[in-house]
């Protein structure tokens, strides 16, 4: 495998794409809560000042105002750090957006542990769990620049409330040109039959690198970018799970209530039970450091993931004897 | 609609509210009766709405932020013809959309409410959109006074003034009661008019149980160009029935069969007096 080529932060792709779309869609509005800097929307605000609505540091109001704008037919992107948006604004997301069925696109920026050493106040390891427990909001966690651009383009016409989760690190390119992005359809990054690495967001590239390490050791690993948590691509996960002997899920989120638990729930109930490991942030006072250091601490590196997968696969072979 | 007819409707609405709460076995009696005259005047004398085409883009918008007082809203919407009045009898039943807080499943409802402190932000969003699009419709929202302790109200208020939303009309049902008792004893709100003025609203105070006074006040919108409008409607919680008036216990107390009979008789007497007043006049 070629080493992966580095692109831009997904947040940058988000704002570049949005600016392009907004130039030809006067109904496209961005709502910000003193968040245009971290959302990389300063240029947007300068070029299209009539299409940005600032509410100040007021995440509850951000979501409520966004719902009102959407009710009036605007194509609304409400952009705020994921940690604040989905905690401070949660009741507004639940009632004003999801329950009221106002098609707001909520964009959680600097998600997961993107803010690293700023600490737990700035981490969002709960957002996917709480949003999955709320009816009528689709959840998209793109992995790379291609997926991000495609997700933003698809979001404009999305008929339901949508949560788009983005990070701030420059991401490697994962897809060959011409890949087909559809909300709700997982994308295969590597094809393999021994183990599968199921990931979303910024951990997908780590899973892909782990697969390449495994290949060098004669283990063929499947890698899926499960960029949409809802609607969940059950067919792709089941098809993969039936082919492999072991599955490792990996995510930048609490191990409770995110991708891993979604996969486990599906597989157990379908009676498809390859060996399973859920890798993510455990239920403890989160280790401090940069995103990379936090990842390393919790085994979210290519080497650690490869080892986790190999051990899991080995355990299934021992059992089989 | 003329004042005598509005007065007649208020009495009629109160009877329907009480009967449907008694039938459903649940409801917010005090708060629905305190805002009856406000909803009556808005829907029959102020707002441009079209029950036969509830999504017409030029319609005025109304958001019932004090969502618990849903019986008052359902009663007025039914009377306007947004849905058949028989639907009121399904209130609170399994499978009915006429649940205890309004949802968009019911024609005429613009936004799902029930968690206090949400309506104003949504109304601000709608009002910003109307301004951007150069549309003339207005956005109304009604809040309880107890509701005003929610911090989100003050976030939304800052943005209402900042965006100069003179197409936004915020009404406070100032009945001085919330669940626990007097608002001033639970968490003091006064000086309310001054606080709202300081936040940038053009403020008017009115007797919120006097339909003529309400009509007169709403006729003055916008109160000041470039400022959001705020009406402090001084009301009596439970208005119209002697033993329900100004009693914190009646926040969500449901009338017994005997209480309902007495209450309806009182309202019939009020109607009698109203007719006599206009006959002698
Ligand atoms: C966020 C939220 N917290 C608590 C409640 C429960 N609750 C329903 S009505 C009410 C009191 C409301 O008082 P007020 O706003 O004065 O309404 P009114 O007197 O007009 O009935 C409370 C606490 C709620 N609906 N929403
Ligand atoms: Mg009150």
Coordinates of C-alpha atoms and ligand atoms in Angstrom, one line a residue:
Chain A
X1 CA 0.0 0.0 0.0
X2 CA 1.1 3.6 -0.8
X3 CA 1.5 5.8 2.3
X4 CA -1.6 8.0 2.6
X5 CA -1.4 11.5 1.3
X6 CA -2.2 14.4 3.7
X7 CA -5.1 16.7 2.9
X8 CA -6.7 19.5 4.9
X9 CA -8.7 19.6 8.1
X10 CA -12.2 18.5 7.5
X11 CA -13.4 21.7 9.1
X12 CA -11.6 23.6 6.3
X13 CA -13.2 21.5 3.6
X14 CA -16.6 22.1 5.3
X15 CA -16.2 25.9 5.2
X16 CA -14.7 25.9 1.6
X17 CA -17.6 23.8 0.4
X18 CA -20.2 25.8 2.3
X19 CA -18.8 29.1 0.8
X20 CA -19.1 27.7 -2.7
X21 CA -22.6 26.5 -2.1
X22 CA -23.7 29.7 -0.4
X23 CA -22.6 31.8 -3.3
X24 CA -25.3 30.3 -5.5
X25 CA -27.9 29.7 -2.7
X26 CA -29.0 32.9 -1.0
X27 CA -31.2 30.9 1.3
X28 CA -28.1 29.2 2.8
X29 CA -27.4 30.6 6.2
X30 CA -24.7 29.9 8.8
X31 CA -25.5 30.5 12.4
X32 CA -22.6 30.9 14.8
X33 CA -22.0 31.4 18.5
X34 CA -18.7 33.3 18.5
X35 CA -17.5 30.2 16.7
X36 CA -16.7 31.4 13.2
X37 CA -12.9 31.3 14.0
X38 CA -12.9 27.7 15.0
X39 CA -15.4 26.9 12.3
X40 CA -13.1 28.5 9.8
X41 CA -15.9 30.8 8.7
X42 CA -14.2 34.1 8.9
X43 CA -13.8 34.3 5.2
X44 CA -17.5 33.2 4.8
X45 CA -18.5 36.1 7.1
X46 CA -16.5 38.6 5.1
X47 CA -17.6 37.5 1.7
X48 CA -21.3 36.8 2.5
X49 CA -22.1 38.9 5.6
X50 CA -25.8 38.7 4.8
X51 CA -25.7 34.9 5.1
X52 CA -24.2 34.6 8.6
X53 CA -26.3 35.1 11.7
X54 CA -24.3 35.6 14.9
X55 CA -25.9 34.9 18.2
X56 CA -23.0 35.4 20.6
X57 CA -21.9 32.8 23.1
X58 CA -25.4 31.4 23.5
X59 CA -25.7 27.8 22.3
X60 CA -29.3 27.3 23.4
X61 CA -30.3 30.4 21.4
X62 CA -28.1 29.2 18.5
X63 CA -30.1 26.1 18.1
X64 CA -33.5 27.7 18.7
X65 CA -32.8 30.5 16.2
X66 CA -31.6 27.9 13.7
X67 CA -34.9 26.0 14.1
X68 CA -36.9 29.2 13.5
X69 CA -34.8 30.0 10.4
X70 CA -35.3 26.5 9.1
X71 CA -39.1 26.7 9.7
X72 CA -39.0 29.8 7.4
X73 CA -37.4 27.7 4.7
X74 CA -33.8 28.7 5.1
X75 CA -31.0 26.1 4.5
X76 CA -29.4 26.5 7.9
X77 CA -26.1 25.3 9.2
X78 CA -25.7 25.9 13.0
X79 CA -22.0 25.7 13.7
X80 CA -20.5 25.5 17.2
X81 CA -17.9 23.3 19.0
X82 CA -19.5 19.9 19.4
X83 CA -18.9 19.9 23.2
X84 CA -21.1 22.9 23.7
X85 CA -23.5 22.5 20.9
X86 CA -24.6 19.0 22.0
X87 CA -24.6 19.6 25.7
X88 CA -25.6 23.2 26.3
X89 CA -28.0 23.1 23.3
X90 CA -29.2 19.6 23.8
X91 CA -32.8 20.3 24.8
X92 CA -33.1 22.7 21.9
X93 CA -31.8 20.0 19.6
X94 CA -34.2 17.5 21.0
X95 CA -37.3 19.7 21.0
X96 CA -36.9 22.6 18.6
X97 CA -35.1 20.7 15.9
X98 CA -35.7 16.9 16.1
X99 CA -39.1 16.7 17.7
X100 CA -40.4 19.7 15.8
X101 CA -38.9 18.3 12.6
X102 CA -37.1 21.4 11.5
X103 CA -34.4 20.4 9.1
X104 CA -31.4 22.2 10.7
X105 CA -27.9 21.0 9.9
X106 CA -26.1 21.1 13.2
X107 CA -22.3 21.1 12.7
X108 CA -20.3 20.1 15.7
X109 CA -16.8 21.3 15.2
X110 CA -13.5 20.3 16.9
X111 CA -15.4 17.2 18.0
X112 CA -14.1 14.3 20.1
X113 CA -10.8 15.1 21.6
X114 CA -9.8 17.5 18.8
X115 CA -9.2 20.2 21.5
X116 CA -6.8 17.7 23.2
X117 CA -5.0 19.4 26.1
X118 CA -7.8 21.9 26.6
X119 CA -9.4 19.2 28.7
X120 CA -12.7 17.5 29.3
X121 CA -14.8 20.7 29.2
X122 CA -13.8 20.9 25.5
X123 CA -14.2 17.2 24.6
X124 CA -17.3 15.7 23.1
X125 CA -17.3 12.0 23.9
X126 CA -21.0 12.0 24.6
X127 CA -22.5 13.6 21.5
X128 CA -23.1 10.5 19.4
X129 CA -24.6 8.7 22.4
X130 CA -27.1 11.4 23.3
X131 CA -28.1 12.1 19.7
X132 CA -28.6 8.4 19.0
X133 CA -31.1 8.4 21.8
X134 CA -33.1 11.2 20.2
X135 CA -35.5 10.4 17.4
X136 CA -35.3 12.2 14.1
X137 CA -31.8 13.4 13.7
X138 CA -29.4 11.8 11.2
X139 CA -25.8 11.6 12.3
X140 CA -22.8 11.9 9.9
X141 CA -19.2 11.6 10.9
X142 CA -17.0 12.0 7.8
X143 CA -13.5 10.5 7.7
X144 CA -11.6 12.5 5.2
X145 CA -11.8 15.6 2.9
X146 CA -13.7 13.7 0.2
X147 CA -16.4 12.4 2.6
X148 CA -16.7 15.8 4.2
X149 CA -17.2 17.7 1.0
X150 CA -19.8 15.1 -0.2
X151 CA -21.5 15.2 3.2
X152 CA -21.9 19.0 3.1
X153 CA -23.2 18.9 -0.4
X154 CA -25.7 16.1 0.5
X155 CA -26.7 18.0 3.7
X156 CA -28.2 20.9 1.8
X157 CA -31.0 18.8 0.4
X158 CA -31.3 16.5 3.3
X159 CA -35.0 16.4 4.3
X160 CA -34.4 15.7 8.0
X161 CA -32.5 17.3 10.9
X162 CA -28.8 16.3 10.6
X163 CA -25.8 16.4 12.8
X164 CA -22.4 16.7 11.1
X165 CA -19.4 15.9 13.3
X166 CA -16.1 17.4 12.3
X167 CA -12.5 17.5 13.6
X168 CA -9.7 20.0 13.2
X169 CA -6.7 17.8 12.3
X170 CA -5.5 17.6 8.7
X171 CA -6.8 14.3 7.4
X172 CA -5.2 11.8 5.0
X173 CA -7.0 11.1 1.7
X174 CA -8.7 7.7 1.9
X175 CA -10.7 7.4 -1.2
X176 CA -9.9 6.8 -4.9
X177 CA -11.4 9.4 -7.2
X178 CA -14.9 8.6 -8.2
X179 CA -15.9 7.1 -4.9
X180 CA -19.6 7.3 -4.3
X181 CA -20.8 9.0 -1.1
X182 CA -24.4 8.5 0.1
X183 CA -25.6 9.4 3.6
X184 CA -26.4 6.0 5.2
X185 CA -24.1 3.9 3.1
X186 CA -20.8 2.8 4.6
X187 CA -17.7 3.1 2.4
X188 CA -15.1 0.3 2.1
X189 CA -11.6 1.5 2.4
X190 CA -9.8 -1.8 2.4
X191 CA -11.1 -5.3 1.4
X192 CA -10.2 -8.2 3.6
X193 CA -11.5 -11.5 5.0
X194 CA -9.7 -12.2 8.3
X195 CA -10.6 -9.2 10.4
X196 CA -12.6 -6.1 10.0
X197 CA -11.9 -2.6 11.3
X198 CA -15.0 -0.5 11.6
X199 CA -14.4 3.1 12.2
X200 CA -15.8 6.6 11.8
X201 CA -14.4 10.1 11.6
X202 CA -10.8 10.8 12.3
X203 CA -10.1 7.3 13.4
X204 CA -10.8 5.8 9.9
X205 CA -7.3 6.7 8.6
X206 CA -5.7 5.0 11.6
X207 CA -7.8 1.9 10.9
X208 CA -6.6 2.0 7.3
X209 CA -3.0 2.3 8.4
X210 CA -3.5 -0.6 10.8
X211 CA -4.9 -2.7 8.0
X212 CA -1.7 -2.1 6.0
X213 CA 0.4 -3.2 8.9
X214 CA -1.7 -6.3 9.2
X215 CA -1.4 -7.0 5.5
X216 CA 2.4 -7.0 6.0
X217 CA 1.9 -9.8 8.6
X218 CA -0.3 -11.8 6.3
X219 CA -3.6 -10.9 7.8
X220 CA -6.2 -9.5 5.5
X221 CA -8.3 -6.7 7.1
X222 CA -11.5 -5.1 5.9
X223 CA -11.9 -1.4 6.7
X224 CA -15.2 0.3 6.6
X225 CA -15.7 4.0 7.0
X226 CA -19.1 4.0 8.8
X227 CA -19.6 7.7 8.2
X228 CA -23.3 7.6 9.0
X229 CA -24.4 6.5 12.4
X230 CA -28.1 7.1 11.6
X231 CA -29.5 5.8 9.3
X232 CA -27.1 2.9 10.1
X233 CA -25.9 0.8 7.3
X234 CA -26.9 -2.5 8.9
X235 CA -26.5 -4.4 5.6
X236 CA -22.8 -3.5 5.1
X237 CA -21.9 -4.3 8.7
X238 CA -23.7 -7.7 8.7
X239 CA -22.2 -8.6 5.3
X240 CA -18.8 -7.8 6.6
X241 CA -19.4 -9.5 10.0
X242 CA -20.4 -12.7 8.2
X243 CA -17.2 -12.9 6.3
X244 CA -14.6 -12.2 9.0
X245 CA -13.6 -13.9 12.2
X246 CA -13.0 -10.8 14.3
X247 CA -14.1 -7.2 14.4
X248 CA -12.5 -4.2 16.0
X249 CA -14.5 -1.0 16.1
X250 CA -12.7 2.3 16.7
X251 CA -14.0 5.7 17.4
X252 CA -13.2 9.1 19.0
X253 CA -16.0 8.8 21.5
X254 CA -17.0 7.1 24.7
X255 CA -17.1 3.4 24.2
X256 CA -20.6 3.6 25.6
X257 CA -23.3 4.7 23.1
X258 CA -21.2 5.3 19.9
X259 CA -20.3 3.2 16.9
X260 CA -19.0 0.2 18.9
X261 CA -22.1 -0.2 20.9
X262 CA -24.3 0.3 17.8
X263 CA -22.3 -2.5 16.0
X264 CA -22.5 -4.8 19.0
X265 CA -26.3 -4.3 19.4
X266 CA -26.8 -5.1 15.7
X267 CA -24.6 -8.2 15.6
X268 CA -25.9 -9.7 18.9
X269 CA -29.5 -9.3 17.8
X270 CA -28.8 -10.7 14.3
X271 CA -27.0 -13.7 15.9
X272 CA -23.9 -12.8 13.9
X273 CA -21.1 -13.0 16.5
X274 CA -17.5 -12.8 15.4
X275 CA -15.1 -11.8 18.2
X276 CA -15.5 -8.1 18.9
X277 CA -13.5 -5.4 20.6
X278 CA -14.7 -1.8 21.0
X279 CA -11.9 0.7 21.0
X280 CA -12.6 4.2 22.0
X281 CA -12.4 6.4 25.1
X282 CA -13.2 4.4 28.2
X283 CA -15.3 5.5 31.1
X284 CA -12.7 7.2 33.2
X285 CA -11.2 10.7 33.9
X286 CA -9.8 11.3 30.4
X287 CA -6.0 11.2 30.0
X288 CA -4.6 14.6 29.3
X289 CA -2.6 15.6 26.2
X290 CA -3.0 16.4 22.5
X291 CA -5.4 14.4 20.4
X292 CA -2.5 12.3 19.3
X293 CA -1.4 11.6 22.8
X294 CA -4.9 10.8 24.0
X295 CA -5.2 8.4 21.0
X296 CA -1.9 6.8 21.8
X297 CA -2.9 6.4 25.5
X298 CA -6.1 4.6 24.6
X299 CA -4.6 2.3 21.9
X300 CA -5.9 4.3 18.9
X301 CA -2.8 4.0 16.8
X302 CA -2.1 1.9 13.7
X303 CA 0.3 -0.3 15.6
X304 CA -2.0 -0.8 18.6
X305 CA -5.1 -1.4 16.5
X306 CA -3.2 -3.9 14.4
X307 CA -2.1 -5.7 17.6
X308 CA -5.6 -5.6 19.0
X309 CA -7.0 -7.1 15.8
X310 CA -4.2 -9.7 15.6
X311 CA -4.6 -10.9 19.2
X312 CA -8.4 -11.0 18.8
X313 CA -8.0 -13.1 15.6
X314 CA -5.5 -15.3 17.3
X315 CA -7.9 -15.9 20.2
X316 CA -10.6 -17.1 17.9
X317 CA -8.1 -19.5 16.3
X318 CA -7.1 -20.9 19.7
X319 CA -10.7 -21.3 20.6
X320 CA -11.4 -23.1 17.3
X321 CA -8.7 -25.8 18.1
Chain B
X1 CA -64.2 41.1 15.1
X2 CA -66.1 43.5 17.4
X3 CA -65.5 43.8 21.1
X4 CA -68.9 42.3 22.2
X5 CA -68.3 39.2 20.1
X6 CA -64.8 38.8 21.3
X7 CA -66.1 39.0 24.9
X8 CA -68.7 36.3 24.0
X9 CA -66.0 34.1 22.6
X10 CA -63.8 34.4 25.7
X11 CA -66.6 33.1 27.8
X12 CA -67.3 30.3 25.3
X13 CA -63.6 29.4 25.1
X14 CA -63.4 29.1 28.9
X15 CA -66.3 26.7 29.0
X16 CA -64.7 24.6 26.3
X17 CA -61.3 24.6 28.1
X18 CA -62.8 23.5 31.4
X19 CA -65.0 20.8 29.8
X20 CA -62.1 19.3 27.8
X21 CA -59.7 19.3 30.7
X22 CA -62.4 17.6 32.8
X23 CA -63.1 15.1 30.1
X24 CA -59.4 14.4 29.5
X25 CA -58.7 14.1 33.2
X26 CA -55.6 16.2 32.8
X27 CA -54.6 19.7 31.8
X28 CA -53.3 23.1 32.9
X29 CA -56.4 24.8 34.0
X30 CA -55.1 28.0 35.6
X31 CA -52.6 29.0 32.8
X32 CA -55.1 28.2 30.0
X33 CA -57.8 30.4 31.6
X34 CA -55.3 33.3 32.2
X35 CA -54.3 33.4 28.5
X36 CA -57.7 32.8 27.0
X37 CA -58.4 36.5 26.2
X38 CA -54.9 36.9 24.7
X39 CA -55.3 34.0 22.3
X40 CA -58.8 35.1 21.5
X41 CA -57.7 38.6 20.5
X42 CA -54.7 37.4 18.6
X43 CA -56.5 34.8 16.5
X44 CA -59.8 36.8 16.0
X45 CA -58.6 40.4 15.8
X46 CA -54.9 40.6 15.2
X47 CA -53.1 37.8 13.3
X48 CA -53.5 37.0 9.7
X49 CA -54.0 33.3 9.6
X50 CA -55.9 31.0 7.1
X51 CA -57.3 27.9 8.7
X52 CA -58.0 26.4 5.3
X53 CA -54.4 27.0 4.2
X54 CA -52.4 26.8 7.4
X55 CA -49.0 26.9 5.7
X56 CA -49.6 30.0 3.6
X57 CA -46.3 31.7 3.5
X58 CA -47.7 35.2 4.3
X59 CA -49.4 34.1 7.5
X60 CA -48.5 35.6 10.9
X61 CA -46.7 33.0 13.1
X62 CA -47.7 32.2 16.6
X63 CA -45.5 30.2 19.0
X64 CA -47.1 29.0 22.2
X65 CA -44.0 29.1 24.3
X66 CA -45.9 28.3 27.5
X67 CA -46.8 25.0 25.9
X68 CA -48.5 23.6 29.0
X69 CA -51.5 25.9 28.5
X70 CA -52.3 23.9 25.4
X71 CA -56.0 23.6 26.1
X72 CA -56.5 27.3 25.4
X73 CA -54.6 27.0 22.1
X74 CA -56.5 23.9 20.9
X75 CA -59.8 25.5 21.8
X76 CA -59.1 28.6 19.7
X77 CA -57.6 26.7 16.8
X78 CA -60.7 24.4 16.8
X79 CA -63.0 27.4 16.8
X80 CA -61.0 29.0 13.9
X81 CA -61.6 25.8 11.9
X82 CA -58.0 24.5 11.8
X83 CA -59.4 21.1 12.8
X84 CA -62.9 19.7 13.7
X85 CA -63.9 20.5 17.3
X86 CA -64.6 16.8 17.9
X87 CA -60.8 16.4 18.0
X88 CA -60.7 18.1 21.4
X89 CA -62.5 15.1 22.9
X90 CA -59.4 13.0 22.0
X91 CA -57.1 15.1 24.1
X92 CA -54.6 13.0 26.0
X93 CA -56.0 9.7 24.6
X94 CA -53.7 7.0 23.3
X95 CA -52.7 7.7 19.7
X96 CA -54.2 11.2 19.6
X97 CA -52.1 14.1 18.4
X98 CA -53.9 16.4 20.8
X99 CA -51.3 15.7 23.5
X100 CA -50.6 17.8 26.6
X101 CA -48.2 20.2 24.9
X102 CA -48.6 21.4 21.3
X103 CA -47.0 19.7 18.3
X104 CA -46.9 20.3 14.6
X105 CA -49.0 17.2 14.1
X106 CA -52.0 19.5 14.9
X107 CA -52.9 21.9 12.1
X108 CA -52.2 25.5 13.1
X109 CA -49.3 24.7 15.5
X110 CA -46.1 26.2 14.2
X111 CA -43.6 24.6 16.6
X112 CA -43.5 21.8 19.3
X113 CA -43.3 23.4 22.7
X114 CA -43.7 22.3 26.3
X115 CA -40.2 22.7 27.7
X116 CA -40.3 26.3 28.9
X117 CA -37.8 28.9 27.6
X118 CA -37.7 27.7 24.0
X119 CA -40.3 29.6 22.0
X120 CA -38.6 33.0 22.0
X121 CA -35.4 31.8 20.2
X122 CA -37.4 30.0 17.5
X123 CA -39.6 33.1 17.1
X124 CA -36.4 35.2 16.7
X125 CA -35.2 32.9 14.0
X126 CA -38.5 33.2 12.2
X127 CA -38.5 37.0 12.5
X128 CA -34.9 37.3 11.2
X129 CA -35.9 35.2 8.2
X130 CA -38.9 37.4 7.5
X131 CA -36.8 40.5 7.7
X132 CA -34.1 39.0 5.4
X133 CA -36.8 38.0 2.8
X134 CA -38.6 41.4 3.0
X135 CA -41.8 39.7 4.1
X136 CA -44.4 41.6 6.0
X137 CA -45.7 38.9 8.3
X138 CA -45.2 39.1 12.1
X139 CA -44.1 36.5 14.7
X140 CA -45.9 36.3 18.0
X141 CA -45.0 34.3 21.0
X142 CA -46.6 33.9 24.4
X143 CA -44.5 33.2 27.5
X144 CA -45.5 32.5 31.1
X145 CA -44.0 34.8 33.8
X146 CA -42.5 31.9 35.7
X147 CA -41.0 30.8 32.4
X148 CA -38.9 34.0 32.4
X149 CA -36.4 32.6 34.8
X150 CA -35.1 30.4 32.0
X151 CA -31.7 31.8 30.9
X152 CA -32.4 31.1 27.3
X153 CA -35.1 33.8 27.3
X154 CA -32.4 36.4 28.0
X155 CA -30.1 35.0 25.3
X156 CA -33.0 35.2 22.8
X157 CA -33.9 38.7 24.1
X158 CA -30.4 40.0 23.3
X159 CA -30.7 38.7 19.8
X160 CA -34.2 40.1 19.3
X161 CA -32.9 43.6 20.0
X162 CA -29.6 43.1 18.2
X163 CA -31.4 42.2 15.0
X164 CA -34.0 45.0 15.5
X165 CA -36.9 42.7 15.2
X166 CA -39.9 45.0 15.2
X167 CA -41.8 42.2 13.5
X168 CA -41.5 40.2 16.7
X169 CA -44.2 40.5 19.4
X170 CA -43.5 38.9 22.7
X171 CA -46.4 38.6 25.2
X172 CA -45.9 37.8 28.9
X173 CA -48.9 36.2 30.6
X174 CA -48.2 38.1 33.9
X175 CA -50.4 36.2 36.2
X176 CA -47.9 36.4 39.1
X177 CA -48.1 32.7 39.8
X178 CA -46.1 29.6 38.9
X179 CA -46.3 26.1 40.3
X180 CA -44.8 26.8 43.7
X181 CA -46.6 30.1 44.3
X182 CA -46.0 33.8 43.6
X183 CA -43.3 34.5 41.1
X184 CA -41.9 37.1 43.4
X185 CA -41.4 34.6 46.2
X186 CA -40.0 31.8 43.9
X187 CA -37.6 34.0 42.0
X188 CA -38.3 37.6 41.8
X189 CA -38.9 39.1 38.3
X190 CA -39.6 42.7 39.0
X191 CA -38.9 45.3 37.8
X192 CA -40.0 43.4 34.8
X193 CA -40.9 46.3 32.4
X194 CA -37.5 48.0 33.2
X195 CA -35.6 44.8 32.7
X196 CA -37.2 44.2 29.3
X197 CA -36.7 47.9 28.3
X198 CA -33.0 47.6 29.3
X199 CA -32.8 44.5 27.0
X200 CA -33.9 46.7 24.1
X201 CA -37.7 46.0 23.8
X202 CA -40.4 48.5 23.3
X203 CA -42.6 47.6 26.3
X204 CA -46.3 48.1 26.8
X205 CA -48.3 46.9 29.8
X206 CA -52.0 46.0 29.4
X207 CA -54.9 44.3 31.2
X208 CA -54.5 40.9 29.7
X209 CA -58.0 39.8 30.5
X210 CA -59.6 42.9 28.8
X211 CA -60.1 42.1 25.2
X212 CA -60.7 45.8 24.3
X213 CA -57.5 46.8 25.9
X214 CA -55.6 44.0 24.2
X215 CA -57.1 45.0 20.8
X216 CA -56.0 48.5 21.4
X217 CA -52.5 47.6 22.4
X218 CA -51.9 45.2 19.5
X219 CA -53.2 47.8 17.1
X220 CA -50.1 49.9 18.0
X221 CA -47.6 47.4 16.7
X222 CA -44.8 48.2 16.0
X223 CA -44.5 50.2 19.1
X224 CA -41.2 51.7 18.1
X225 CA -39.6 51.0 14.7
X226 CA -36.4 49.0 15.0
X227 CA -37.3 47.5 18.4
X228 CA -38.9 44.2 19.3
X229 CA -42.3 44.6 20.9
X230 CA -43.0 43.3 24.3
X231 CA -46.5 43.2 26.0
X232 CA -46.8 42.6 29.7
X233 CA -50.3 41.3 29.9
X234 CA -51.4 41.6 33.5
X235 CA -53.8 38.6 34.0
X236 CA -55.4 36.6 36.7
X237 CA -54.5 33.0 36.6
X238 CA -57.7 30.9 36.4
X239 CA -59.6 34.0 35.2
X240 CA -63.4 33.6 34.8
X241 CA -64.2 31.2 37.6
X242 CA -64.3 32.5 41.2
X243 CA -62.8 29.5 42.9
X244 CA -60.1 28.9 40.3
X245 CA -58.9 32.5 40.1
X246 CA -55.5 33.4 41.5
X247 CA -55.0 30.0 43.1
X248 CA -51.6 28.4 42.7
X249 CA -53.2 25.0 43.4
X250 CA -55.2 25.3 40.2
X251 CA -52.0 25.2 38.0
X252 CA -52.8 21.7 36.8
X253 CA -55.8 20.8 39.0
X254 CA -58.6 19.1 37.1
X255 CA -62.1 20.2 37.9
X256 CA -64.3 17.5 39.5
X257 CA -67.8 16.9 38.0
X258 CA -69.3 19.2 40.7
X259 CA -66.6 21.9 40.2
X260 CA -67.2 21.8 36.4
X261 CA -70.9 22.3 36.9
X262 CA -70.4 25.2 39.2
X263 CA -67.8 26.7 36.9
X264 CA -69.9 26.4 33.8
X265 CA -72.8 28.0 35.6
X266 CA -70.6 30.9 36.6
X267 CA -69.6 31.4 33.1
X268 CA -73.2 31.2 31.9
X269 CA -74.0 33.9 34.4
X270 CA -71.1 36.0 33.0
X271 CA -72.6 35.6 29.5
X272 CA -76.0 36.6 30.9
X273 CA -74.5 39.8 32.4
X274 CA -72.6 40.5 29.2
X275 CA -75.8 40.4 27.1
X276 CA -77.7 42.6 29.6
X277 CA -74.9 45.1 29.5
X278 CA -75.1 45.5 25.8
X279 CA -78.9 45.4 25.8
X280 CA -79.1 48.4 28.2
X281 CA -76.3 50.2 26.4
Ligands
LIG1 C1 -37.9 23.6 31.0 C2 -39.1 23.3 31.9 N1 -39.0 23.2 33.2 C3 -40.1 22.9 34.0 C4 -41.3 22.7 33.4 C5 -42.5 22.3 34.3 N2 -43.5 23.3 34.3 C6 -44.6 23.4 33.6 S1 -45.5 24.7 33.8 C7 -44.5 25.3 35.0 C8 -44.8 26.6 35.7 C9 -44.9 27.7 34.7 O1 -45.3 28.9 35.2 P1 -45.6 30.1 34.3 O2 -44.6 30.3 33.3 O3 -45.8 31.3 35.2 O4 -46.9 29.7 33.6 P2 -48.5 30.0 33.9 O5 -48.5 30.6 35.2 O6 -48.9 30.9 32.8 O7 -49.2 28.6 33.9 C10 -43.4 24.4 35.2 C11 -42.3 24.6 36.1 C12 -41.4 22.8 32.0 N3 -42.5 22.6 31.3 N4 -40.3 23.1 31.3
LIG2 MG1 -47.5 32.4 35.7

